Amino acid sequence: SGSTLSANNNLSINSDNSISNLNAGLISAGGGLQLSALGDINNIGSTIAGKTVALESIGGSISNVTLTERWSIGGNSRSGNMHLSGTDTGPTASITAQDDMSLSAGKDINVKGANVAAGGSLLMLADGNINVTANQITESYSQSGFRGKDATSKESVTQSGSTLTAGGNLGMQAGNDLTLAASAVNAGGNATLMAGNDLNLNAAQT
């Protein structure tokens, strides 16, 4: 498991490089939580939580990502063969605030198969792209008898989408493209989505 960094009150972390919270790590504050980096801020399969949360990547990207891993097993014999494959999902990445939250990136904001939730307002600003996407979960099974007789196969593909939630207003502004794919956006107040180039709302195929 990852590291834990917590404070009962406020917590501020500043880096001349990047900030990475990995392997089911936890960065939390009972009060305000502020992360500022000249480079990237990465929350991979981990949790960032505070009463208020502010993440600023001045010259890099903010990534909130749940990892997946494909696996397969199979065997062959004179009587036939069988193959199984699937997708394992790691700990869900999440960034949460009891009250307001802001995410600001000089490049991109990437949320994949992960959660971002604020009890108050949620503001996401990126000079580049904002990508809110899903993890594809694939499972397959195939079996055949001697010399390929009585062959059967099944495959299922589902999307484990991201969720953005704001108890108050939700604002997303991308200098370039803003993409929402197979994911949910919920706002208790107003929701405003703006893109300098393309605004893409996609329902991924299953």
JSON list of C-alpha atoms in Angstrom, two decimals:
[
{"chain": "A", "resi": 1, "resn": "SER", "atom": "CA", "xyz": [0.00, 0.00, 0.00]},
{"chain": "A", "resi": 2, "resn": "GLY", "atom": "CA", "xyz": [0.99, 3.61, -0.40]},
{"chain": "A", "resi": 3, "resn": "SER", "atom": "CA", "xyz": [1.94, 6.26, 2.11]},
{"chain": "A", "resi": 4, "resn": "THR", "atom": "CA", "xyz": [-0.36, 8.28, 4.35]},
{"chain": "A", "resi": 5, "resn": "LEU", "atom": "CA", "xyz": [0.04, 12.02, 4.90]},
{"chain": "A", "resi": 6, "resn": "SER", "atom": "CA", "xyz": [-2.66, 13.61, 7.03]},
{"chain": "A", "resi": 7, "resn": "ALA", "atom": "CA", "xyz": [-3.29, 16.71, 9.11]},
{"chain": "A", "resi": 8, "resn": "ASN", "atom": "CA", "xyz": [-6.03, 17.50, 11.61]},
{"chain": "A", "resi": 9, "resn": "ASN", "atom": "CA", "xyz": [-6.18, 21.07, 10.36]},
{"chain": "A", "resi": 10, "resn": "ASN", "atom": "CA", "xyz": [-4.71, 22.57, 7.18]},
{"chain": "A", "resi": 11, "resn": "LEU", "atom": "CA", "xyz": [-2.18, 20.87, 4.92]},
{"chain": "A", "resi": 12, "resn": "SER", "atom": "CA", "xyz": [-0.16, 22.59, 2.20]},
{"chain": "A", "resi": 13, "resn": "ILE", "atom": "CA", "xyz": [2.32, 20.84, -0.10]},
{"chain": "A", "resi": 14, "resn": "ASN", "atom": "CA", "xyz": [4.45, 22.72, -2.62]},
{"chain": "A", "resi": 15, "resn": "SER", "atom": "CA", "xyz": [6.83, 21.13, -5.12]},
{"chain": "A", "resi": 16, "resn": "ASP", "atom": "CA", "xyz": [9.26, 22.50, -7.69]},
{"chain": "A", "resi": 17, "resn": "ASN", "atom": "CA", "xyz": [8.75, 19.22, -9.57]},
{"chain": "A", "resi": 18, "resn": "SER", "atom": "CA", "xyz": [5.77, 16.84, -9.38]},
{"chain": "A", "resi": 19, "resn": "ILE", "atom": "CA", "xyz": [3.51, 15.48, -6.63]},
{"chain": "A", "resi": 20, "resn": "SER", "atom": "CA", "xyz": [2.47, 11.81, -6.82]},
{"chain": "A", "resi": 21, "resn": "ASN", "atom": "CA", "xyz": [0.06, 9.91, -4.58]},
{"chain": "A", "resi": 22, "resn": "LEU", "atom": "CA", "xyz": [0.35, 6.24, -5.57]},
{"chain": "A", "resi": 23, "resn": "ASN", "atom": "CA", "xyz": [-0.56, 2.67, -4.59]},
{"chain": "A", "resi": 24, "resn": "ALA", "atom": "CA", "xyz": [-3.65, 3.31, -2.44]},
{"chain": "A", "resi": 25, "resn": "GLY", "atom": "CA", "xyz": [-1.98, 6.28, -0.76]},
{"chain": "A", "resi": 26, "resn": "LEU", "atom": "CA", "xyz": [-3.82, 8.89, 1.28]},
{"chain": "A", "resi": 27, "resn": "ILE", "atom": "CA", "xyz": [-3.33, 12.65, 1.49]},
{"chain": "A", "resi": 28, "resn": "SER", "atom": "CA", "xyz": [-5.93, 14.21, 3.78]},
{"chain": "A", "resi": 29, "resn": "ALA", "atom": "CA", "xyz": [-6.66, 17.27, 5.88]},
{"chain": "A", "resi": 30, "resn": "GLY", "atom": "CA", "xyz": [-9.38, 18.07, 8.39]},
{"chain": "A", "resi": 31, "resn": "GLY", "atom": "CA", "xyz": [-9.22, 21.65, 7.14]},
{"chain": "A", "resi": 32, "resn": "GLY", "atom": "CA", "xyz": [-7.96, 23.11, 3.88]},
{"chain": "A", "resi": 33, "resn": "LEU", "atom": "CA", "xyz": [-5.81, 20.94, 1.62]},
{"chain": "A", "resi": 34, "resn": "GLN", "atom": "CA", "xyz": [-3.62, 22.66, -0.96]},
{"chain": "A", "resi": 35, "resn": "LEU", "atom": "CA", "xyz": [-1.28, 20.93, -3.41]},
{"chain": "A", "resi": 36, "resn": "SER", "atom": "CA", "xyz": [0.83, 23.07, -5.73]},
{"chain": "A", "resi": 37, "resn": "ALA", "atom": "CA", "xyz": [3.46, 21.82, -8.19]},
{"chain": "A", "resi": 38, "resn": "LEU", "atom": "CA", "xyz": [5.41, 23.25, -11.09]},
{"chain": "A", "resi": 39, "resn": "GLY", "atom": "CA", "xyz": [5.04, 19.84, -12.75]},
{"chain": "A", "resi": 40, "resn": "ASP", "atom": "CA", "xyz": [2.36, 17.15, -12.69]},
{"chain": "A", "resi": 41, "resn": "ILE", "atom": "CA", "xyz": [0.05, 16.16, -9.85]},
{"chain": "A", "resi": 42, "resn": "ASN", "atom": "CA", "xyz": [-0.75, 12.43, -10.02]},
{"chain": "A", "resi": 43, "resn": "ASN", "atom": "CA", "xyz": [-3.35, 10.64, -7.91]},
{"chain": "A", "resi": 44, "resn": "ILE", "atom": "CA", "xyz": [-3.17, 7.03, -9.09]},
{"chain": "A", "resi": 45, "resn": "GLY", "atom": "CA", "xyz": [-5.44, 4.53, -7.36]},
{"chain": "A", "resi": 46, "resn": "SER", "atom": "CA", "xyz": [-5.28, 6.71, -4.26]},
{"chain": "A", "resi": 47, "resn": "THR", "atom": "CA", "xyz": [-7.26, 9.25, -2.23]},
{"chain": "A", "resi": 48, "resn": "ILE", "atom": "CA", "xyz": [-6.96, 13.01, -1.74]},
{"chain": "A", "resi": 49, "resn": "ALA", "atom": "CA", "xyz": [-9.46, 14.49, 0.74]},
{"chain": "A", "resi": 50, "resn": "GLY", "atom": "CA", "xyz": [-10.00, 17.68, 2.71]},
{"chain": "A", "resi": 51, "resn": "LYS", "atom": "CA", "xyz": [-12.60, 20.12, 3.95]},
{"chain": "A", "resi": 52, "resn": "THR", "atom": "CA", "xyz": [-11.63, 22.32, 1.03]},
{"chain": "A", "resi": 53, "resn": "VAL", "atom": "CA", "xyz": [-9.30, 21.10, -1.70]},
{"chain": "A", "resi": 54, "resn": "ALA", "atom": "CA", "xyz": [-7.18, 23.11, -4.15]},
{"chain": "A", "resi": 55, "resn": "LEU", "atom": "CA", "xyz": [-4.84, 21.43, -6.64]},
{"chain": "A", "resi": 56, "resn": "GLU", "atom": "CA", "xyz": [-2.65, 23.55, -8.91]},
{"chain": "A", "resi": 57, "resn": "SER", "atom": "CA", "xyz": [-0.26, 22.17, -11.51]},
{"chain": "A", "resi": 58, "resn": "ILE", "atom": "CA", "xyz": [1.38, 25.30, -12.86]},
{"chain": "A", "resi": 59, "resn": "GLY", "atom": "CA", "xyz": [3.16, 23.80, -15.85]},
{"chain": "A", "resi": 60, "resn": "GLY", "atom": "CA", "xyz": [1.91, 20.22, -15.95]},
{"chain": "A", "resi": 61, "resn": "SER", "atom": "CA", "xyz": [-1.19, 18.05, -15.79]},
{"chain": "A", "resi": 62, "resn": "ILE", "atom": "CA", "xyz": [-3.46, 16.74, -13.05]},
{"chain": "A", "resi": 63, "resn": "SER", "atom": "CA", "xyz": [-4.28, 13.02, -13.34]},
{"chain": "A", "resi": 64, "resn": "ASN", "atom": "CA", "xyz": [-6.83, 11.17, -11.19]},
{"chain": "A", "resi": 65, "resn": "VAL", "atom": "CA", "xyz": [-6.70, 7.60, -12.50]},
{"chain": "A", "resi": 66, "resn": "THR", "atom": "CA", "xyz": [-7.91, 4.16, -11.45]},
{"chain": "A", "resi": 67, "resn": "LEU", "atom": "CA", "xyz": [-5.58, 1.50, -12.84]},
{"chain": "A", "resi": 68, "resn": "THR", "atom": "CA", "xyz": [-6.68, -1.69, -14.58]},
{"chain": "A", "resi": 69, "resn": "GLU", "atom": "CA", "xyz": [-4.76, -4.78, -15.63]},
{"chain": "A", "resi": 70, "resn": "ARG", "atom": "CA", "xyz": [-5.69, -7.38, -18.26]},
{"chain": "A", "resi": 71, "resn": "TRP", "atom": "CA", "xyz": [-5.08, -11.06, -17.55]},
{"chain": "A", "resi": 72, "resn": "SER", "atom": "CA", "xyz": [-5.54, -14.31, -19.44]},
{"chain": "A", "resi": 73, "resn": "ILE", "atom": "CA", "xyz": [-5.15, -18.02, -18.80]},
{"chain": "A", "resi": 74, "resn": "GLY", "atom": "CA", "xyz": [-5.63, -20.97, -21.07]},
{"chain": "A", "resi": 75, "resn": "GLY", "atom": "CA", "xyz": [-4.61, -24.44, -21.91]},
{"chain": "A", "resi": 76, "resn": "ASN", "atom": "CA", "xyz": [-4.58, -26.91, -24.76]},
{"chain": "A", "resi": 77, "resn": "SER", "atom": "CA", "xyz": [-4.89, -30.65, -24.73]},
{"chain": "A", "resi": 78, "resn": "ARG", "atom": "CA", "xyz": [-5.66, -33.44, -27.17]},
{"chain": "A", "resi": 79, "resn": "SER", "atom": "CA", "xyz": [-9.31, -33.22, -26.17]},
{"chain": "A", "resi": 80, "resn": "GLY", "atom": "CA", "xyz": [-9.61, -29.48, -26.81]},
{"chain": "A", "resi": 81, "resn": "ASN", "atom": "CA", "xyz": [-8.69, -26.09, -25.41]},
{"chain": "A", "resi": 82, "resn": "MET", "atom": "CA", "xyz": [-10.05, -23.40, -23.11]},
{"chain": "A", "resi": 83, "resn": "HIS", "atom": "CA", "xyz": [-9.11, -19.75, -22.67]},
{"chain": "A", "resi": 84, "resn": "LEU", "atom": "CA", "xyz": [-10.26, -17.17, -20.13]},
{"chain": "A", "resi": 85, "resn": "SER", "atom": "CA", "xyz": [-9.40, -13.48, -19.96]},
{"chain": "A", "resi": 86, "resn": "GLY", "atom": "CA", "xyz": [-10.55, -10.58, -17.84]},
{"chain": "A", "resi": 87, "resn": "THR", "atom": "CA", "xyz": [-9.76, -7.21, -16.35]},
{"chain": "A", "resi": 88, "resn": "ASP", "atom": "CA", "xyz": [-8.75, -6.54, -12.76]},
{"chain": "A", "resi": 89, "resn": "THR", "atom": "CA", "xyz": [-9.48, -3.09, -11.36]},
{"chain": "A", "resi": 90, "resn": "GLY", "atom": "CA", "xyz": [-7.26, -1.52, -8.72]},
{"chain": "A", "resi": 91, "resn": "PRO", "atom": "CA", "xyz": [-8.33, 0.80, -5.90]},
{"chain": "A", "resi": 92, "resn": "THR", "atom": "CA", "xyz": [-10.59, 3.62, -7.10]},
{"chain": "A", "resi": 93, "resn": "ALA", "atom": "CA", "xyz": [-8.84, 6.97, -7.35]},
{"chain": "A", "resi": 94, "resn": "SER", "atom": "CA", "xyz": [-10.77, 9.78, -5.68]},
{"chain": "A", "resi": 95, "resn": "ILE", "atom": "CA", "xyz": [-10.42, 13.46, -4.89]},
{"chain": "A", "resi": 96, "resn": "THR", "atom": "CA", "xyz": [-13.04, 14.71, -2.43]},
{"chain": "A", "resi": 97, "resn": "ALA", "atom": "CA", "xyz": [-13.84, 17.92, -0.56]},
{"chain": "A", "resi": 98, "resn": "GLN", "atom": "CA", "xyz": [-16.50, 18.46, 2.07]},
{"chain": "A", "resi": 99, "resn": "ASP", "atom": "CA", "xyz": [-16.90, 22.02, 0.79]},
{"chain": "A", "resi": 100, "resn": "ASP", "atom": "CA", "xyz": [-15.38, 23.66, -2.31]},
{"chain": "A", "resi": 101, "resn": "MET", "atom": "CA", "xyz": [-12.79, 22.21, -4.67]},
{"chain": "A", "resi": 102, "resn": "SER", "atom": "CA", "xyz": [-10.67, 23.66, -7.46]},
{"chain": "A", "resi": 103, "resn": "LEU", "atom": "CA", "xyz": [-8.40, 21.86, -9.92]},
{"chain": "A", "resi": 104, "resn": "SER", "atom": "CA", "xyz": [-6.15, 24.02, -12.10]},
{"chain": "A", "resi": 105, "resn": "ALA", "atom": "CA", "xyz": [-3.61, 22.74, -14.66]},
{"chain": "A", "resi": 106, "resn": "GLY", "atom": "CA", "xyz": [-1.25, 24.46, -17.06]},
{"chain": "A", "resi": 107, "resn": "LYS", "atom": "CA", "xyz": [-1.67, 21.46, -19.38]},
{"chain": "A", "resi": 108, "resn": "ASP", "atom": "CA", "xyz": [-4.42, 18.82, -19.02]},
{"chain": "A", "resi": 109, "resn": "ILE", "atom": "CA", "xyz": [-6.79, 17.41, -16.40]},
{"chain": "A", "resi": 110, "resn": "ASN", "atom": "CA", "xyz": [-7.32, 13.65, -16.78]},
{"chain": "A", "resi": 111, "resn": "VAL", "atom": "CA", "xyz": [-9.92, 11.68, -14.82]},
{"chain": "A", "resi": 112, "resn": "LYS", "atom": "CA", "xyz": [-10.17, 7.99, -15.77]},
{"chain": "A", "resi": 113, "resn": "GLY", "atom": "CA", "xyz": [-12.47, 5.52, -14.04]},
{"chain": "A", "resi": 114, "resn": "ALA", "atom": "CA", "xyz": [-12.21, 7.74, -10.97]},
{"chain": "A", "resi": 115, "resn": "ASN", "atom": "CA", "xyz": [-14.25, 10.02, -8.71]},
{"chain": "A", "resi": 116, "resn": "VAL", "atom": "CA", "xyz": [-14.14, 13.76, -8.06]},
{"chain": "A", "resi": 117, "resn": "ALA", "atom": "CA", "xyz": [-16.65, 15.05, -5.51]},
{"chain": "A", "resi": 118, "resn": "ALA", "atom": "CA", "xyz": [-17.22, 18.37, -3.73]},
{"chain": "A", "resi": 119, "resn": "GLY", "atom": "CA", "xyz": [-19.92, 19.13, -1.19]},
{"chain": "A", "resi": 120, "resn": "GLY", "atom": "CA", "xyz": [-19.84, 22.73, -2.39]},
{"chain": "A", "resi": 121, "resn": "SER", "atom": "CA", "xyz": [-18.69, 24.07, -5.74]},
{"chain": "A", "resi": 122, "resn": "LEU", "atom": "CA", "xyz": [-16.34, 22.24, -8.10]},
{"chain": "A", "resi": 123, "resn": "LEU", "atom": "CA", "xyz": [-14.15, 24.17, -10.53]},
{"chain": "A", "resi": 124, "resn": "MET", "atom": "CA", "xyz": [-11.87, 22.50, -13.10]},
{"chain": "A", "resi": 125, "resn": "LEU", "atom": "CA", "xyz": [-9.62, 24.71, -15.25]},
{"chain": "A", "resi": 126, "resn": "ALA", "atom": "CA", "xyz": [-7.08, 23.44, -17.80]},
{"chain": "A", "resi": 127, "resn": "ASP", "atom": "CA", "xyz": [-5.11, 25.42, -20.35]},
{"chain": "A", "resi": 128, "resn": "GLY", "atom": "CA", "xyz": [-5.03, 22.25, -22.48]},
{"chain": "A", "resi": 129, "resn": "ASN", "atom": "CA", "xyz": [-7.60, 19.45, -22.44]},
{"chain": "A", "resi": 130, "resn": "ILE", "atom": "CA", "xyz": [-10.01, 18.10, -19.84]},
{"chain": "A", "resi": 131, "resn": "ASN", "atom": "CA", "xyz": [-10.58, 14.36, -20.31]},
{"chain": "A", "resi": 132, "resn": "VAL", "atom": "CA", "xyz": [-13.15, 12.55, -18.16]},
{"chain": "A", "resi": 133, "resn": "THR", "atom": "CA", "xyz": [-13.24, 8.96, -19.35]},
{"chain": "A", "resi": 134, "resn": "ALA", "atom": "CA", "xyz": [-13.97, 5.36, -18.37]},
{"chain": "A", "resi": 135, "resn": "ASN", "atom": "CA", "xyz": [-11.97, 2.20, -17.92]},
{"chain": "A", "resi": 136, "resn": "GLN", "atom": "CA", "xyz": [-12.99, -0.58, -20.28]},
{"chain": "A", "resi": 137, "resn": "ILE", "atom": "CA", "xyz": [-13.66, -3.87, -18.49]},
{"chain": "A", "resi": 138, "resn": "THR", "atom": "CA", "xyz": [-13.44, -6.87, -20.80]},
{"chain": "A", "resi": 139, "resn": "GLU", "atom": "CA", "xyz": [-14.15, -10.51, -20.01]},
{"chain": "A", "resi": 140, "resn": "SER", "atom": "CA", "xyz": [-14.00, -13.38, -22.47]},
{"chain": "A", "resi": 141, "resn": "TYR", "atom": "CA", "xyz": [-14.34, -17.16, -22.50]},
{"chain": "A", "resi": 142, "resn": "SER", "atom": "CA", "xyz": [-13.70, -19.62, -25.29]},
{"chain": "A", "resi": 143, "resn": "GLN", "atom": "CA", "xyz": [-13.73, -23.39, -25.42]},
{"chain": "A", "resi": 144, "resn": "SER", "atom": "CA", "xyz": [-13.49, -25.96, -28.17]},
{"chain": "A", "resi": 145, "resn": "GLY", "atom": "CA", "xyz": [-13.36, -29.70, -28.39]},
{"chain": "A", "resi": 146, "resn": "PHE", "atom": "CA", "xyz": [-11.10, -32.02, -30.33]},
{"chain": "A", "resi": 147, "resn": "ARG", "atom": "CA", "xyz": [-9.99, -30.41, -33.62]},
{"chain": "A", "resi": 148, "resn": "GLY", "atom": "CA", "xyz": [-12.10, -27.35, -32.92]},
{"chain": "A", "resi": 149, "resn": "LYS", "atom": "CA", "xyz": [-15.43, -29.13, -32.67]},
{"chain": "A", "resi": 150, "resn": "ASP", "atom": "CA", "xyz": [-18.25, -27.77, -30.51]},
{"chain": "A", "resi": 151, "resn": "ALA", "atom": "CA", "xyz": [-16.55, -24.39, -30.18]},
{"chain": "A", "resi": 152, "resn": "THR", "atom": "CA", "xyz": [-18.20, -21.82, -27.90]},
{"chain": "A", "resi": 153, "resn": "SER", "atom": "CA", "xyz": [-17.16, -18.30, -26.98]},
{"chain": "A", "resi": 154, "resn": "LYS", "atom": "CA", "xyz": [-18.53, -15.39, -24.96]},
{"chain": "A", "resi": 155, "resn": "GLU", "atom": "CA", "xyz": [-17.30, -11.84, -24.49]},
{"chain": "A", "resi": 156, "resn": "SER", "atom": "CA", "xyz": [-18.58, -8.91, -22.48]},
{"chain": "A", "resi": 157, "resn": "VAL", "atom": "CA", "xyz": [-17.36, -5.33, -22.48]},
{"chain": "A", "resi": 158, "resn": "THR", "atom": "CA", "xyz": [-18.48, -2.80, -19.87]},
{"chain": "A", "resi": 159, "resn": "GLN", "atom": "CA", "xyz": [-17.38, 0.71, -19.03]},
{"chain": "A", "resi": 160, "resn": "SER", "atom": "CA", "xyz": [-16.38, 1.72, -15.51]},
{"chain": "A", "resi": 161, "resn": "GLY", "atom": "CA", "xyz": [-16.96, 5.43, -15.86]},
{"chain": "A", "resi": 162, "resn": "SER", "atom": "CA", "xyz": [-15.80, 8.43, -13.88]},
{"chain": "A", "resi": 163, "resn": "THR", "atom": "CA", "xyz": [-18.10, 10.48, -11.67]},
{"chain": "A", "resi": 164, "resn": "LEU", "atom": "CA", "xyz": [-17.92, 14.24, -11.09]},
{"chain": "A", "resi": 165, "resn": "THR", "atom": "CA", "xyz": [-20.21, 15.52, -8.34]},
{"chain": "A", "resi": 166, "resn": "ALA", "atom": "CA", "xyz": [-20.78, 19.00, -6.93]},
{"chain": "A", "resi": 167, "resn": "GLY", "atom": "CA", "xyz": [-23.28, 19.86, -4.21]},
{"chain": "A", "resi": 168, "resn": "GLY", "atom": "CA", "xyz": [-23.24, 23.41, -5.56]},
{"chain": "A", "resi": 169, "resn": "ASN", "atom": "CA", "xyz": [-22.17, 24.77, -8.94]},
{"chain": "A", "resi": 170, "resn": "LEU", "atom": "CA", "xyz": [-19.88, 22.86, -11.27]},
{"chain": "A", "resi": 171, "resn": "GLY", "atom": "CA", "xyz": [-17.63, 24.59, -13.79]},
{"chain": "A", "resi": 172, "resn": "MET", "atom": "CA", "xyz": [-15.30, 23.00, -16.35]},
{"chain": "A", "resi": 173, "resn": "GLN", "atom": "CA", "xyz": [-13.20, 25.12, -18.69]},
{"chain": "A", "resi": 174, "resn": "ALA", "atom": "CA", "xyz": [-10.61, 23.77, -21.13]},
{"chain": "A", "resi": 175, "resn": "GLY", "atom": "CA", "xyz": [-8.38, 25.92, -23.30]},
{"chain": "A", "resi": 176, "resn": "ASN", "atom": "CA", "xyz": [-8.50, 23.22, -25.96]},
{"chain": "A", "resi": 177, "resn": "ASP", "atom": "CA", "xyz": [-10.85, 20.18, -25.89]},
{"chain": "A", "resi": 178, "resn": "LEU", "atom": "CA", "xyz": [-13.25, 19.03, -23.19]},
{"chain": "A", "resi": 179, "resn": "THR", "atom": "CA", "xyz": [-14.26, 15.35, -23.40]},
{"chain": "A", "resi": 180, "resn": "LEU", "atom": "CA", "xyz": [-16.76, 13.42, -21.29]},
{"chain": "A", "resi": 181, "resn": "ALA", "atom": "CA", "xyz": [-16.97, 9.73, -22.21]},
{"chain": "A", "resi": 182, "resn": "ALA", "atom": "CA", "xyz": [-19.16, 7.11, -20.50]},
{"chain": "A", "resi": 183, "resn": "SER", "atom": "CA", "xyz": [-19.04, 9.17, -17.31]},
{"chain": "A", "resi": 184, "resn": "ALA", "atom": "CA", "xyz": [-21.47, 11.05, -15.07]},
{"chain": "A", "resi": 185, "resn": "VAL", "atom": "CA", "xyz": [-21.55, 14.73, -14.12]},
{"chain": "A", "resi": 186, "resn": "ASN", "atom": "CA", "xyz": [-23.89, 15.80, -11.31]},
{"chain": "A", "resi": 187, "resn": "ALA", "atom": "CA", "xyz": [-24.38, 19.32, -9.96]},
{"chain": "A", "resi": 188, "resn": "GLY", "atom": "CA", "xyz": [-26.73, 20.50, -7.24]},
{"chain": "A", "resi": 189, "resn": "GLY", "atom": "CA", "xyz": [-26.54, 23.99, -8.73]},
{"chain": "A", "resi": 190, "resn": "ASN", "atom": "CA", "xyz": [-25.55, 25.16, -12.21]},
{"chain": "A", "resi": 191, "resn": "ALA", "atom": "CA", "xyz": [-23.24, 23.17, -14.48]},
{"chain": "A", "resi": 192, "resn": "THR", "atom": "CA", "xyz": [-21.12, 25.11, -16.98]},
{"chain": "A", "resi": 193, "resn": "LEU", "atom": "CA", "xyz": [-18.90, 23.38, -19.55]},
{"chain": "A", "resi": 194, "resn": "MET", "atom": "CA", "xyz": [-16.66, 25.44, -21.81]},
{"chain": "A", "resi": 195, "resn": "ALA", "atom": "CA", "xyz": [-14.01, 24.48, -24.38]},
{"chain": "A", "resi": 196, "resn": "GLY", "atom": "CA", "xyz": [-11.74, 26.63, -26.50]},
{"chain": "A", "resi": 197, "resn": "ASN", "atom": "CA", "xyz": [-11.96, 24.02, -29.24]},
{"chain": "A", "resi": 198, "resn": "ASP", "atom": "CA", "xyz": [-14.13, 20.87, -29.18]},
{"chain": "A", "resi": 199, "resn": "LEU", "atom": "CA", "xyz": [-16.70, 19.84, -26.57]},
{"chain": "A", "resi": 200, "resn": "ASN", "atom": "CA", "xyz": [-17.19, 16.06, -26.84]},
{"chain": "A", "resi": 201, "resn": "LEU", "atom": "CA", "xyz": [-19.94, 14.17, -25.01]},
{"chain": "A", "resi": 202, "resn": "ASN", "atom": "CA", "xyz": [-19.55, 10.49, -25.82]},
{"chain": "A", "resi": 203, "resn": "ALA", "atom": "CA", "xyz": [-21.40, 7.36, -24.76]},
{"chain": "A", "resi": 204, "resn": "ALA", "atom": "CA", "xyz": [-18.86, 4.58, -25.13]},
{"chain": "A", "resi": 205, "resn": "GLN", "atom": "CA", "xyz": [-20.02, 1.32, -26.70]},
{"chain": "A", "resi": 206, "resn": "THR", "atom": "CA", "xyz": [-20.54, -1.73, -24.51]}
]
